[in-house]
Coordinates of C-alpha atoms in Angstrom, one line a residue:
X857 CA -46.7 57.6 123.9
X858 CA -46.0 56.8 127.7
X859 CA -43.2 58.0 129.1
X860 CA -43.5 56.2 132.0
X861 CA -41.1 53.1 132.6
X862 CA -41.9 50.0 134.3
X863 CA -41.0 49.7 137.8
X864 CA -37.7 47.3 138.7
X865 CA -38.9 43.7 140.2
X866 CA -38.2 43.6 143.6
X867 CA -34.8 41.5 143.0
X868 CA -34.0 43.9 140.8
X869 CA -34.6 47.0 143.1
X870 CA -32.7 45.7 145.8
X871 CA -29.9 44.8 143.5
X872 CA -29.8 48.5 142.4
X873 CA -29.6 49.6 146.3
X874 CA -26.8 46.9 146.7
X875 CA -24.7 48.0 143.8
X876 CA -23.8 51.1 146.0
X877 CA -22.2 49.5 148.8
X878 CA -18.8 50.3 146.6
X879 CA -20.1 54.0 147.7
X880 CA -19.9 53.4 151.4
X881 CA -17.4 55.0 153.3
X882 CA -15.3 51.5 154.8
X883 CA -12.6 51.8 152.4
X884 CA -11.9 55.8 152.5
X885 CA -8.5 56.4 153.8
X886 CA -9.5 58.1 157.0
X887 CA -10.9 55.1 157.8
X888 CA -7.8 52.8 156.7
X889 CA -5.5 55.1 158.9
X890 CA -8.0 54.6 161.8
X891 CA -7.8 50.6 161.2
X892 CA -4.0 50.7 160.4
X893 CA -3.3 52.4 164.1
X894 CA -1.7 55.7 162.2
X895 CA -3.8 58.1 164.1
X896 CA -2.5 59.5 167.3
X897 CA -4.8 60.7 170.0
X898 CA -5.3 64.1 169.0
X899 CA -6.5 62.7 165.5
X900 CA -8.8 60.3 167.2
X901 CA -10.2 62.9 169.8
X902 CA -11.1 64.7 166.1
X903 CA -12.6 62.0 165.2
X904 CA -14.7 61.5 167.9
X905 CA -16.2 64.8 168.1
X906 CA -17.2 65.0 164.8
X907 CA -18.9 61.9 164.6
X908 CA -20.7 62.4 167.6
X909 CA -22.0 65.7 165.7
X910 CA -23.7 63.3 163.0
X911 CA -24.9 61.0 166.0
X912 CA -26.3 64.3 167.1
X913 CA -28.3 64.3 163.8
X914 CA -29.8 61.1 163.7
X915 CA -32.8 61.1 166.2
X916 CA -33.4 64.6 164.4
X917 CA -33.4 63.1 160.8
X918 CA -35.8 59.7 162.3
X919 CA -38.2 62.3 163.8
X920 CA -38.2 64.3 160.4
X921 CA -38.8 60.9 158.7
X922 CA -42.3 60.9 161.2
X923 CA -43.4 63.9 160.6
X924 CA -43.2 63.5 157.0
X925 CA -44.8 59.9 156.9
X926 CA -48.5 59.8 156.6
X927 CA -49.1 56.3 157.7
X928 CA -49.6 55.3 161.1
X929 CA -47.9 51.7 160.6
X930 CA -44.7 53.3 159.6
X931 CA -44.5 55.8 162.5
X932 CA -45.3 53.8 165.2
X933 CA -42.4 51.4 163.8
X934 CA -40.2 54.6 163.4
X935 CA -40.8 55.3 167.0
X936 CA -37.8 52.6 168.1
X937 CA -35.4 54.3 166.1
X938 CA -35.3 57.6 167.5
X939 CA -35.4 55.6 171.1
X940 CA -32.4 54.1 170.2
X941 CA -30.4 56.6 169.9
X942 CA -31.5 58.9 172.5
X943 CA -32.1 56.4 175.3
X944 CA -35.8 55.9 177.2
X945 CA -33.9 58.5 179.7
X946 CA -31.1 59.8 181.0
X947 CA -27.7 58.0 180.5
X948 CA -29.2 55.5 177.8
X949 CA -28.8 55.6 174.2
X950 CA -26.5 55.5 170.9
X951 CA -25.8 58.8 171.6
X952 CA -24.9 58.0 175.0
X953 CA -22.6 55.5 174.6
X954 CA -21.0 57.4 171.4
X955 CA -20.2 60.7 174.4
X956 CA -18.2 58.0 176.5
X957 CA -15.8 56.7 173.7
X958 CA -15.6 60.6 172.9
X959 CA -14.2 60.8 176.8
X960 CA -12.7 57.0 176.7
X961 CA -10.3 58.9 173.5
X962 CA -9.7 61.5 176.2
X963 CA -12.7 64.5 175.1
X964 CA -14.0 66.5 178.0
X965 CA -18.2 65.8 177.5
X966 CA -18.7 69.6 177.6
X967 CA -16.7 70.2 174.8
X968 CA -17.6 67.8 172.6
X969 CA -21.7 69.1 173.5
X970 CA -20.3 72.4 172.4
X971 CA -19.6 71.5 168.8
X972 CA -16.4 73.5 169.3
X973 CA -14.7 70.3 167.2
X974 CA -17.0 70.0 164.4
X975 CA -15.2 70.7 161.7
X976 CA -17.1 73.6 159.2
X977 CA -17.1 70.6 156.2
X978 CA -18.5 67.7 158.3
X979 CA -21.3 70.5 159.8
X980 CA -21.9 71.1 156.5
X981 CA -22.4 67.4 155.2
X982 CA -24.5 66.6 158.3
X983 CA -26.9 69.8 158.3
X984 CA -27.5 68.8 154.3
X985 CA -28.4 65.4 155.4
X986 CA -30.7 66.3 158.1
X987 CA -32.3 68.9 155.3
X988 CA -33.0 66.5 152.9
X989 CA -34.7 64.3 155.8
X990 CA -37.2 67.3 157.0
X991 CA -37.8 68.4 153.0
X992 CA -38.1 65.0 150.9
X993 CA -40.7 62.7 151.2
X994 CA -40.7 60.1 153.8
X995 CA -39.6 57.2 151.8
X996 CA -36.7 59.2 150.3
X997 CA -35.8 59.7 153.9
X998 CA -35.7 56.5 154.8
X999 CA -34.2 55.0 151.7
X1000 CA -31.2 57.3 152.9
X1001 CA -30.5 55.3 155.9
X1002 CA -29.8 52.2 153.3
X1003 CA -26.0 52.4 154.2
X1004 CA -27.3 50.1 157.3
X1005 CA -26.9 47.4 154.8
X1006 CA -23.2 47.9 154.5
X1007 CA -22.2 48.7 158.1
X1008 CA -22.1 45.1 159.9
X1009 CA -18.6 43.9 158.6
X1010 CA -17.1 47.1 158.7
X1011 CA -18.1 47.9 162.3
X1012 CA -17.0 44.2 163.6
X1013 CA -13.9 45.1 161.8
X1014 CA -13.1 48.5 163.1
X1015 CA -14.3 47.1 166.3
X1016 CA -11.1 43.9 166.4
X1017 CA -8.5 47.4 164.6
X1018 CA -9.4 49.4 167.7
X1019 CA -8.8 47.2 169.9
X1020 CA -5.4 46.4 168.8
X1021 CA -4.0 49.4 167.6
X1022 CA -5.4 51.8 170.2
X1023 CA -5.2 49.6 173.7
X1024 CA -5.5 52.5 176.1
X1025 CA -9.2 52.8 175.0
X1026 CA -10.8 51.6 177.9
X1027 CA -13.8 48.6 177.3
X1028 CA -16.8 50.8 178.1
X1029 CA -15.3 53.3 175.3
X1030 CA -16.7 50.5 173.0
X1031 CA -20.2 50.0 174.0
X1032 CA -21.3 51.9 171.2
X1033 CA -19.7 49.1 168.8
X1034 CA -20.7 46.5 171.1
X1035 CA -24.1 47.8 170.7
X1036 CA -24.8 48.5 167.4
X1037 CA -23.1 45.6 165.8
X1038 CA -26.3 43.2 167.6
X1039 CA -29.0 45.0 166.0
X1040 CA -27.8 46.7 162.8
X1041 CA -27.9 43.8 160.7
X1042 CA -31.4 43.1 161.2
X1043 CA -32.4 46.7 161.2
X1044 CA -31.0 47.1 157.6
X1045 CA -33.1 44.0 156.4
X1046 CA -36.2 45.9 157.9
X1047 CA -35.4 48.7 156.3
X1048 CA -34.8 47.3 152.7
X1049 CA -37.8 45.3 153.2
X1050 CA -40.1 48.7 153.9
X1051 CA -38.0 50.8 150.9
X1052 CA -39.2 47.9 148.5
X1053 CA -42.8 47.3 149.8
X1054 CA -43.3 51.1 149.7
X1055 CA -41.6 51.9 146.6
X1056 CA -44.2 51.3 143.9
X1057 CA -43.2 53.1 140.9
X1058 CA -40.1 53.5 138.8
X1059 CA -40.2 56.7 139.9
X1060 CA -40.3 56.1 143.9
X1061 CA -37.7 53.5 143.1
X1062 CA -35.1 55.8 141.2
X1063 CA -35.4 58.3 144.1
X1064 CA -34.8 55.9 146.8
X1065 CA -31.6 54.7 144.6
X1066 CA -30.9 58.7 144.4
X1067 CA -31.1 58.9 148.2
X1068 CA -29.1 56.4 149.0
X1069 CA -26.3 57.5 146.6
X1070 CA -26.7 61.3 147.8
X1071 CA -26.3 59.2 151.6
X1072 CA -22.9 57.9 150.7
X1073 CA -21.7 61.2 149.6
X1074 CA -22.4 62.8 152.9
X1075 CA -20.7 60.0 154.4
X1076 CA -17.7 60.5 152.4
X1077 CA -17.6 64.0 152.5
X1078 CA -17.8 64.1 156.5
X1079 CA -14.1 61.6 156.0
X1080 CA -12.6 63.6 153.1
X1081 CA -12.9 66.8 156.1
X1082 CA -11.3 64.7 159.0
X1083 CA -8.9 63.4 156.2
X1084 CA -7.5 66.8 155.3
X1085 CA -7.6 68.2 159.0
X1086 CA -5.3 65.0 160.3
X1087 CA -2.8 65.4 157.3
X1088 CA -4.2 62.7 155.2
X1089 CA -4.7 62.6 151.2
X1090 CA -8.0 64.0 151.2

């Protein structure tokens, strides 16, 4: 007797990826203090730093995702994503525009390139997230990166909190939000569309649901760590 089960339909597969969005980190209370206006400077400079260090991570985990992917089709597509984020040269970039909100919040660049913020529990959350890129397979990888699909409210949102609560952050400091918030949406529909057209088996398709949840929990534990260094609950 088989013990193989029946792969999901694709409505059904993509319901199961959905169903996590109550994992996603929009509603942890870091980020409720942060849209609220209850963290002072010093707990946004924090902030900053160590987000920038999973920023950091992200061309890393897209070229891990290449490396790993055996078809041509997929890589060449992958290409644009590790562009993205680290510019087509010098001054360009996601990561880019994250380092001037770092000096909009009042960081010195050099320090915030020196890591000498990064807290040891978001290190650790980020370092596991770009391990399980370089040492799962491809589609696990880029399953992962799912939590696109739950990001386009939340960063229009934190986008309209910023600018209210923190009014001393100077325009440009936003251009990553600016940014981002004009391509993510469709980016996570591309993605979702490859996860399902690649995901075959029941088996590919519970380990791309498995990614995605192991996803939110980095995501959460990088908050729970700025949480309990700025005197939250966490």
């Amino acid at each position: 007797m088989s013990n193989i089960q029946t792969p999901w339909s694709s409505t059904e597969f993509r319901a199961r990826l959905y169903s996590l969005e109550n994992s996603y980190w929009d509603g942890h209370p870091f980020h409720r203090r942060l849209h609220e206006g209850l963290l002072d400077k010093e707990h946004l400079r924090l902030w900053a730093a160590n987000r920038w260090y999973y920023q950091r991570c992200l061309p890393q985990k897209d070229a891990a995702i290449i490396a790993n992917c055996p078809l041509p089709e997929v890589r060449r597509h992958w290409l644009s994503r590790i562009v993205y984020h680290d510019g087509d040269g010098a001054g360009s970039g996601g990561i880019e525009k994250w380092l001037r909100l770092a000096e909009a919040v009042g960081l010195d660049r050099d320090e915030v390139l020196s890591e000498r913020f990064v807290l040891p529990g978001v290190r650790f959350a980020v370092d596991a997230y770009l391990d399980f890129a370089r040492r799962r397979p491809w589609l696990e990888a880029v399953a992962s990166g799912l939590t696109e699909l739950f990001s386009p409210d939340l960063l229009a949102y934190r986008l309209g909190r910023m600018r209210e609560h923190y009014p001393w952050i100077t325009e440009d400091g936003f251009a990553y939000f600016t940014a981002r918030i004009d391509v993510v949406a469709a980016e996570g529909r591309s993605l979702l569309d490859l996860v399902v057209q690649h995901a075959g088996t029941r088996a590919q398709q519970d380990a791309c649901v498995t990614a995605l949840t192991f996803k939110c929990a980095v995501l959460q534990g990088i908050l729970d760590s700025l949480d309990y260094h700025t005197g939250g609950s966490a």
